[in-house]
DNA sequence: ACCTTCTTGAGACGATTTATCAATTTCAAT
DNA sequence: ATTGAAATTGATAAATCGTCTCAAGAAGGT
């Protein structure tokens, strides 16, 4: 609870800057969110049902979107649902996804990121975010 | 009509291999699809309403998904909708997307693709497809 | 403590895509 | 060409996901 100082600070900053309030729900959801690598609103809804059975799904959606605006999370469409990635710990990262078993491996590659910038510049764009997903089979599923 | 020999062949192959049938609707939708770079089911529905007012939206969805399986199209979630990219003409490509005006620039970058392969190999994966989207502002929207 | 403003929870709602199913069409075997 | 099993279609119901609405409650500056 006291270990998420940095993230709590980022949230407070964002709230202050936009005249928003720090609520019990927002603290609760932040706590749960920081323990995850990526999670959907629905998953979090079920997880938190134990701690607060009255917490509404709409509040979870609202709060996760707030985290995105505060720079703590990043939304990513995966399949039919939206995954909220925790970027506060390890920063931005991309994904290798096994279409056989659903396994997800996270990676970072500075060279790729650099080339992306070049492509953007060449086309007159300024990149704010990106998304790179590699789909295939992991070593186990290949056999 | 006669210029889409290759694509028609790919479709026929897929149909034969899966005991599926070549229908008037599938030909109609293929024709329209090959004229596009990327299109949504809804857009195609409206386009084809002139040629066949009875063509159902469900058939369009079914057929575009069929094209994906046949290797002619690739589905890509963009905003709330699914875009079906025509990959038969220019092959695989990635996208630069302006979050200001919605402009889409297509690009290919072999170096990036090569680095992707390296990342996959390093993690024991064999890539079958991937998706790279760069979001940002185009030169016009930056001002 | 007061009061304005923001937030919440419950469910309605909207948008998109898939499932259902009776009627029709395809196509391979006669 | 005819037949008949199997696939396809169109209309619409249903499912899914996320946002909107709004009255009741909470936050926080004074
Ligand atoms: Mn990246
Ligand atoms: Mn590519
Ligand atoms: Zn696997
Ligand atoms: Zn733009």
Short mmCIF file of C-alpha atoms (C1' of nucleotides) and ligand atoms in Angstrom, two decimals:
data_model
loop_
_atom_site.label_atom_id
_atom_site.label_comp_id
_atom_site.label_asym_id
_atom_site.label_seq_id
_atom_site.Cartn_x
_atom_site.Cartn_y
_atom_site.Cartn_z
CA UNK A 1 0.00 0.00 0.00
CA UNK A 2 2.87 2.36 0.79
CA UNK A 3 4.97 1.00 -2.03
CA UNK A 4 3.05 2.70 -4.82
CA UNK A 5 4.24 6.15 -3.86
CA UNK A 6 5.30 7.14 -7.33
CA UNK A 7 2.10 6.00 -8.99
CA UNK A 8 -0.04 7.54 -6.30
CA UNK A 9 1.85 10.76 -6.86
CA UNK A 10 1.21 10.66 -10.59
CA UNK A 11 -2.45 10.15 -9.96
CA UNK A 12 -2.62 12.98 -7.44
CA UNK A 13 -0.90 15.31 -9.87
CA UNK A 14 -3.36 14.50 -12.59
CA UNK A 15 -6.34 14.90 -10.28
CA UNK A 16 -5.11 18.25 -8.99
CA UNK A 17 -4.44 19.51 -12.47
CA UNK A 18 -7.96 18.69 -13.60
CA UNK A 19 -10.01 19.52 -10.52
CA UNK A 20 -10.82 15.89 -9.89
CA UNK A 21 -11.12 14.18 -6.53
CA UNK A 22 -9.36 11.33 -4.86
CA UNK A 23 -11.98 8.80 -3.87
CA UNK A 24 -11.97 5.57 -1.97
CA UNK A 25 -12.81 3.76 -5.20
CA UNK A 26 -9.93 5.30 -7.11
CA UNK A 27 -7.46 4.26 -4.45
CA UNK A 28 -8.88 0.77 -4.34
CA UNK A 29 -8.68 0.37 -8.10
CA UNK A 30 -5.17 1.82 -8.28
CA UNK A 31 -3.98 -0.66 -5.69
CA UNK A 32 -5.39 -3.58 -7.61
CA UNK A 33 -4.20 -2.23 -10.93
CA UNK A 34 -0.58 -1.88 -9.85
CA UNK A 35 -0.43 -5.55 -9.02
CA UNK A 36 -1.24 -6.44 -12.63
CA UNK A 37 0.69 -6.49 -15.82
CA UNK A 38 -2.48 -6.05 -17.87
CA UNK A 39 -6.10 -6.51 -17.05
CA UNK A 40 -9.57 -5.96 -18.45
CA UNK A 41 -12.29 -3.97 -16.73
CA UNK A 42 -14.35 -7.11 -16.35
CA UNK A 43 -11.51 -9.03 -14.70
CA UNK A 44 -10.91 -6.24 -12.27
CA UNK A 45 -14.61 -6.08 -11.54
CA UNK A 46 -14.58 -9.70 -10.39
CA UNK A 47 -11.35 -9.35 -8.47
CA UNK A 48 -12.60 -6.38 -6.51
CA UNK A 49 -16.05 -7.80 -5.86
CA UNK A 50 -14.62 -9.40 -2.73
CA UNK A 51 -13.24 -6.18 -1.31
CA UNK A 52 -16.21 -4.05 -2.29
CA UNK A 53 -19.28 -5.84 -3.62
CA UNK A 54 -20.95 -2.55 -4.46
CA UNK A 55 -18.22 -1.24 -6.72
CA UNK A 56 -19.80 -0.66 -10.11
CA UNK A 57 -18.45 -1.77 -13.45
CA UNK A 58 -18.91 1.71 -14.87
CA UNK A 59 -16.66 3.08 -12.16
CA UNK A 60 -13.97 0.60 -13.14
CA UNK A 61 -14.15 1.65 -16.75
CA UNK A 62 -14.12 5.32 -15.79
CA UNK A 63 -11.18 4.86 -13.49
CA UNK A 64 -9.09 2.80 -15.88
CA UNK A 65 -9.64 5.42 -18.54
CA UNK A 66 -8.60 8.01 -16.00
CA UNK A 67 -5.40 6.07 -15.39
CA UNK A 68 -4.70 6.24 -19.11
CA UNK A 69 -5.06 9.99 -19.05
CA UNK A 70 -2.82 10.18 -16.00
CA UNK A 71 -0.11 8.18 -17.77
CA UNK A 72 -0.35 5.11 -15.58
CA UNK A 73 -2.10 2.83 -18.01
CA UNK A 74 -2.39 2.25 -21.71
CA UNK A 75 -5.45 0.81 -23.37
CA UNK A 76 -5.01 -1.86 -25.97
CA UNK A 77 -7.68 -3.67 -27.92
CA UNK A 78 -7.08 -7.38 -27.75
CA UNK A 79 -9.64 -9.62 -29.34
CA UNK A 80 -12.99 -8.12 -28.57
CA UNK A 81 -11.97 -6.59 -25.26
CA UNK A 82 -9.83 -3.72 -24.06
CA UNK A 83 -6.76 -4.57 -22.05
CA UNK A 84 -5.37 -1.94 -19.74
CA UNK A 85 -1.59 -2.27 -19.57
CA UNK A 86 0.29 -1.16 -16.51
CA UNK A 87 3.02 1.05 -17.92
CA UNK A 88 3.99 2.65 -14.63
CA UNK A 89 6.29 -0.17 -13.62
CA UNK A 90 8.11 -1.22 -16.74
CA UNK A 91 7.11 1.55 -19.09
CA UNK A 92 6.00 0.92 -22.62
CA UNK A 93 6.33 -2.55 -24.05
CA UNK A 94 5.02 -4.65 -26.92
CA UNK A 95 3.68 -8.18 -27.17
CA UNK A 96 4.36 -11.58 -28.64
CA UNK A 97 1.16 -13.59 -28.63
CA UNK A 98 0.82 -17.33 -29.14
CA UNK A 99 -2.26 -18.11 -31.18
CA UNK A 100 -2.09 -21.68 -29.95
CA UNK A 101 -2.26 -21.32 -26.18
CA UNK A 102 -2.76 -17.60 -25.62
CA UNK A 103 0.60 -17.10 -23.95
CA UNK A 104 1.82 -13.52 -23.97
CA UNK A 105 5.46 -12.49 -23.83
CA UNK A 106 6.31 -8.85 -23.30
CA UNK A 107 9.30 -7.25 -24.95
CA UNK A 108 10.97 -3.98 -25.62
CA UNK A 109 13.14 -3.22 -28.59
CA UNK A 110 14.74 0.18 -28.90
CA UNK A 111 15.89 -0.40 -32.44
CA UNK A 112 12.36 -1.04 -33.60
CA UNK A 113 11.15 2.03 -31.77
CA UNK A 114 13.86 4.08 -33.43
CA UNK A 115 12.88 2.84 -36.88
CA UNK A 116 9.27 3.65 -36.13
CA UNK A 117 10.28 7.22 -35.42
CA UNK A 118 12.09 7.37 -38.73
CA UNK A 119 9.07 6.12 -40.62
CA UNK A 120 6.90 8.69 -38.90
CA UNK A 121 9.27 11.57 -39.53
CA UNK A 122 9.61 10.61 -43.16
CA UNK A 123 5.84 10.92 -43.45
CA UNK A 124 5.50 14.13 -41.50
CA UNK A 125 3.94 12.48 -38.46
CA UNK A 126 4.66 12.92 -34.78
CA UNK A 127 4.02 9.67 -32.96
CA UNK A 128 2.26 9.78 -29.63
CA UNK A 129 1.69 6.06 -29.14
CA UNK A 130 2.00 2.87 -31.07
CA UNK A 131 1.11 -0.73 -30.92
CA UNK A 132 3.08 -3.71 -32.09
CA UNK A 133 1.80 -7.22 -31.74
CA UNK A 134 3.49 -10.32 -33.12
CA UNK A 135 1.23 -13.33 -33.52
CA UNK A 136 2.51 -16.83 -33.91
CA UNK A 137 3.25 -20.08 -32.17
CA UNK A 138 5.38 -20.52 -29.09
CA UNK A 139 7.93 -23.34 -28.94
CA UNK A 140 5.51 -25.68 -27.17
CA UNK A 141 2.63 -25.12 -29.56
CA UNK A 142 4.77 -25.55 -32.65
CA UNK A 143 4.81 -29.33 -32.08
CA UNK B 1 -13.98 -8.30 -63.51
CA UNK B 2 -11.44 -10.43 -65.32
CA UNK B 3 -8.52 -8.68 -63.71
CA UNK B 4 -8.86 -10.29 -60.33
CA UNK B 5 -7.75 -13.70 -61.57
CA UNK B 6 -5.21 -14.26 -58.85
CA UNK B 7 -7.56 -13.31 -56.02
CA UNK B 8 -10.40 -15.29 -57.48
CA UNK B 9 -8.05 -18.25 -57.63
CA UNK B 10 -7.08 -17.88 -54.01
CA UNK B 11 -10.70 -17.79 -53.04
CA UNK B 12 -11.54 -20.84 -55.15
CA UNK B 13 -8.68 -22.75 -53.58
CA UNK B 14 -9.87 -21.95 -50.11
CA UNK B 15 -13.46 -22.86 -50.93
CA UNK B 16 -12.46 -26.17 -52.48
CA UNK B 17 -10.24 -27.03 -49.55
CA UNK B 18 -13.05 -26.47 -47.08
CA UNK B 19 -16.05 -27.75 -48.98
CA UNK B 20 -17.51 -24.30 -49.35
CA UNK B 21 -19.40 -22.94 -52.29
CA UNK B 22 -18.90 -20.12 -54.70
CA UNK B 23 -21.98 -17.96 -54.59
CA UNK B 24 -23.18 -14.92 -56.45
CA UNK B 25 -22.82 -12.91 -53.23
CA UNK B 26 -19.25 -13.99 -52.66
CA UNK B 27 -18.26 -12.96 -56.15
CA UNK B 28 -20.03 -9.66 -55.80
CA UNK B 29 -18.35 -8.90 -52.49
CA UNK B 30 -14.94 -9.97 -53.75
CA UNK B 31 -15.26 -7.63 -56.70
CA UNK B 32 -16.10 -4.71 -54.47
CA UNK B 33 -13.46 -5.62 -51.91
CA UNK B 34 -10.61 -5.71 -54.40
CA UNK B 35 -11.29 -2.11 -55.35
CA UNK B 36 -10.63 -1.00 -51.78
CA UNK B 37 -7.56 -0.49 -49.69
CA UNK B 38 -9.50 -1.07 -46.49
CA UNK B 39 -13.17 -1.00 -45.73
CA UNK B 40 -15.64 -1.77 -42.98
CA UNK B 41 -18.54 -4.17 -43.31
CA UNK B 42 -20.98 -1.30 -42.92
CA UNK B 43 -19.35 0.74 -45.66
CA UNK B 44 -19.45 -2.19 -48.04
CA UNK B 45 -23.07 -2.79 -47.13
CA UNK B 46 -23.98 0.69 -48.30
CA UNK B 47 -21.83 0.50 -51.39
CA UNK B 48 -23.38 -2.73 -52.55
CA UNK B 49 -26.94 -1.72 -51.73
CA UNK B 50 -27.15 -0.28 -55.25
CA UNK B 51 -26.08 -3.46 -56.99
CA UNK B 52 -28.08 -5.80 -54.78
CA UNK B 53 -30.52 -4.20 -52.36
CA UNK B 54 -31.27 -7.56 -50.80
CA UNK B 55 -27.71 -8.38 -49.82
CA UNK B 56 -27.67 -8.80 -46.06
CA UNK B 57 -25.21 -7.25 -43.66
CA UNK B 58 -24.58 -10.62 -42.02
CA UNK B 59 -23.49 -11.99 -45.36
CA UNK B 60 -20.98 -9.18 -45.72
CA UNK B 61 -19.51 -9.92 -42.31
CA UNK B 62 -19.41 -13.63 -43.04
CA UNK B 63 -17.77 -13.09 -46.38
CA UNK B 64 -15.16 -10.62 -45.19
CA UNK B 65 -14.22 -13.04 -42.44
CA UNK B 66 -14.01 -15.74 -45.07
CA UNK B 67 -11.61 -13.55 -47.06
CA UNK B 68 -9.43 -13.31 -43.97
CA UNK B 69 -9.27 -17.06 -43.74
CA UNK B 70 -8.52 -17.30 -47.44
CA UNK B 71 -5.60 -14.90 -47.06
CA UNK B 72 -7.11 -12.08 -49.07
CA UNK B 73 -7.95 -9.78 -46.21
CA UNK B 74 -6.74 -8.93 -42.78
CA UNK B 75 -9.00 -7.66 -40.03
CA UNK B 76 -7.87 -4.74 -37.96
CA UNK B 77 -9.74 -3.14 -35.10
CA UNK B 78 -9.79 0.60 -35.52
CA UNK B 79 -11.77 2.61 -33.05
CA UNK B 80 -14.97 0.73 -32.44
CA UNK B 81 -15.10 -0.89 -35.84
CA UNK B 82 -13.28 -3.59 -37.73
CA UNK B 83 -11.43 -2.59 -40.84
CA UNK B 84 -10.79 -5.25 -43.46
CA UNK B 85 -7.52 -4.57 -45.21
CA UNK B 86 -6.96 -5.72 -48.74
CA UNK B 87 -3.63 -7.49 -48.60
CA UNK B 88 -3.91 -9.25 -51.92
CA UNK B 89 -2.75 -6.28 -53.98
CA UNK B 90 0.18 -4.80 -52.19
CA UNK B 91 0.79 -7.53 -49.67
CA UNK B 92 1.33 -6.89 -46.04
CA UNK B 93 1.75 -3.36 -44.81
CA UNK B 94 1.47 -1.35 -41.62
CA UNK B 95 -0.20 1.92 -40.74
CA UNK B 96 0.47 5.43 -39.57
CA UNK B 97 -2.73 6.86 -38.22
CA UNK B 98 -3.47 10.50 -37.46
CA UNK B 99 -5.50 10.80 -34.30
CA UNK B 100 -6.48 14.29 -35.35
CA UNK B 101 -8.11 13.80 -38.74
CA UNK B 102 -8.17 10.03 -39.17
CA UNK B 103 -5.75 10.06 -42.10
CA UNK B 104 -4.06 6.74 -42.72
CA UNK B 105 -0.68 6.31 -44.37
CA UNK B 106 0.46 2.86 -45.32
CA UNK B 107 4.05 1.81 -45.13
CA UNK B 108 6.40 -1.11 -45.31
CA UNK B 109 9.71 -1.35 -43.55
CA UNK B 110 11.84 -4.42 -44.05
CA UNK B 111 14.24 -3.52 -41.28
CA UNK B 112 11.46 -3.44 -38.74
CA UNK B 113 10.14 -6.74 -40.02
CA UNK B 114 13.59 -8.24 -39.70
CA UNK B 115 13.95 -7.06 -36.10
CA UNK B 116 10.55 -8.49 -35.33
CA UNK B 117 11.75 -11.86 -36.52
CA UNK B 118 14.77 -11.58 -34.26
CA UNK B 119 12.64 -10.79 -31.25
CA UNK B 120 10.40 -13.74 -32.02
CA UNK B 121 13.28 -16.16 -32.52
CA UNK B 122 14.92 -15.03 -29.31
CA UNK B 123 11.69 -15.94 -27.50
CA UNK B 124 11.13 -19.24 -29.26
CA UNK B 125 8.23 -17.99 -31.34
CA UNK B 126 7.43 -18.46 -34.99
CA UNK B 127 5.54 -15.43 -36.27
CA UNK B 128 2.62 -15.94 -38.61
CA UNK B 129 1.27 -12.40 -38.67
CA UNK B 130 1.81 -9.14 -36.92
CA UNK B 131 0.31 -5.73 -36.53
CA UNK B 132 2.08 -2.43 -36.20
CA UNK B 133 0.19 0.79 -35.84
CA UNK B 134 1.74 4.16 -35.17
CA UNK B 135 -0.62 6.76 -33.77
CA UNK B 136 0.11 10.45 -33.82
CA UNK B 137 -0.54 13.72 -35.58
CA UNK B 138 0.02 14.41 -39.23
CA UNK B 139 1.77 17.59 -40.31
CA UNK B 140 -1.51 19.42 -40.83
CA UNK B 141 -3.01 18.46 -37.50
CA UNK B 142 0.10 19.37 -35.53
CA UNK B 143 -0.74 23.08 -35.96
"C1'" DA C 1 -19.92 22.64 9.26
"C1'" DC C 2 -21.19 24.38 4.76
"C1'" DC C 3 -21.68 24.32 0.00
"C1'" DT C 4 -20.28 23.66 -4.50
"C1'" DT C 5 -18.55 20.36 -7.46
"C1'" DC C 6 -17.30 15.88 -8.58
"C1'" DT C 7 -18.23 10.95 -8.24
"C1'" DT C 8 -20.73 6.91 -7.82
"C1'" DG C 9 -23.85 2.91 -8.84
"C1'" DA C 10 -27.60 0.97 -11.32
"C1'" DG C 11 -29.41 0.30 -15.23
"C1'" DA C 12 -30.65 2.09 -19.81
"C1'" DC C 13 -28.68 2.71 -24.04
"C1'" DG C 14 -25.84 2.54 -28.45
"C1'" DA C 15 -22.82 0.36 -31.53
"C1'" DT C 16 -20.93 -3.58 -33.50
"C1'" DT C 17 -20.75 -8.32 -34.52
"C1'" DT C 18 -22.42 -13.06 -34.20
"C1'" DA C 19 -26.12 -16.71 -33.75
"C1'" DT C 20 -30.46 -18.65 -35.27
"C1'" DC C 21 -33.26 -20.79 -38.61
"C1'" DA C 22 -36.41 -21.50 -42.44
"C1'" DA C 23 -36.01 -20.87 -47.31
"C1'" DT C 24 -32.94 -20.97 -51.15
"C1'" DT C 25 -28.87 -22.07 -53.83
"C1'" DT C 26 -24.88 -24.70 -55.11
"C1'" DC C 27 -22.72 -28.58 -57.11
"C1'" DA C 28 -21.44 -33.30 -57.46
"C1'" DA C 29 -23.41 -37.59 -58.45
"C1'" DT C 30 -26.59 -39.71 -61.03
"C1'" DA D 1 -30.73 -32.31 -67.17
"C1'" DT D 2 -32.40 -34.02 -62.59
"C1'" DT D 3 -31.77 -34.99 -58.05
"C1'" DG D 4 -30.62 -34.35 -53.33
"C1'" DA D 5 -27.39 -33.58 -49.60
"C1'" DA D 6 -24.95 -29.88 -47.83
"C1'" DA D 7 -23.82 -25.11 -47.69
"C1'" DT D 8 -25.54 -20.35 -47.87
"C1'" DT D 9 -28.51 -16.61 -47.39
"C1'" DG D 10 -31.38 -12.81 -45.34
"C1'" DA D 11 -34.01 -11.13 -41.60
"C1'" DT D 12 -33.80 -10.48 -37.17
"C1'" DA D 13 -32.80 -11.87 -32.41
"C1'" DA D 14 -29.22 -11.95 -29.30
"C1'" DA D 15 -24.78 -11.23 -27.36
"C1'" DT D 16 -20.96 -8.27 -26.24
"C1'" DC D 17 -18.74 -4.32 -24.80
"C1'" DG D 18 -18.43 0.12 -23.34
"C1'" DT D 19 -20.61 4.72 -22.46
"C1'" DC D 20 -24.39 7.67 -20.90
"C1'" DT D 21 -27.90 9.25 -17.59
"C1'" DC D 22 -29.26 10.84 -13.30
"C1'" DA D 23 -30.44 10.91 -8.54
"C1'" DA D 24 -27.99 10.15 -4.30
"C1'" DG D 25 -23.72 10.48 -1.94
"C1'" DA D 26 -18.82 11.93 -1.11
"C1'" DA D 27 -14.87 15.17 -1.39
"C1'" DG D 28 -12.54 19.07 -0.14
"C1'" DG D 29 -11.84 24.23 -0.09
"C1'" DT D 30 -13.47 27.89 2.76
MN1 LIG E 1 6.85 -0.52 -28.47
MN1 LIG E 2 4.49 -5.07 -41.29
ZN1 LIG E 3 1.59 -21.49 -27.30
ZN1 LIG E 4 -4.25 14.62 -39.27
#
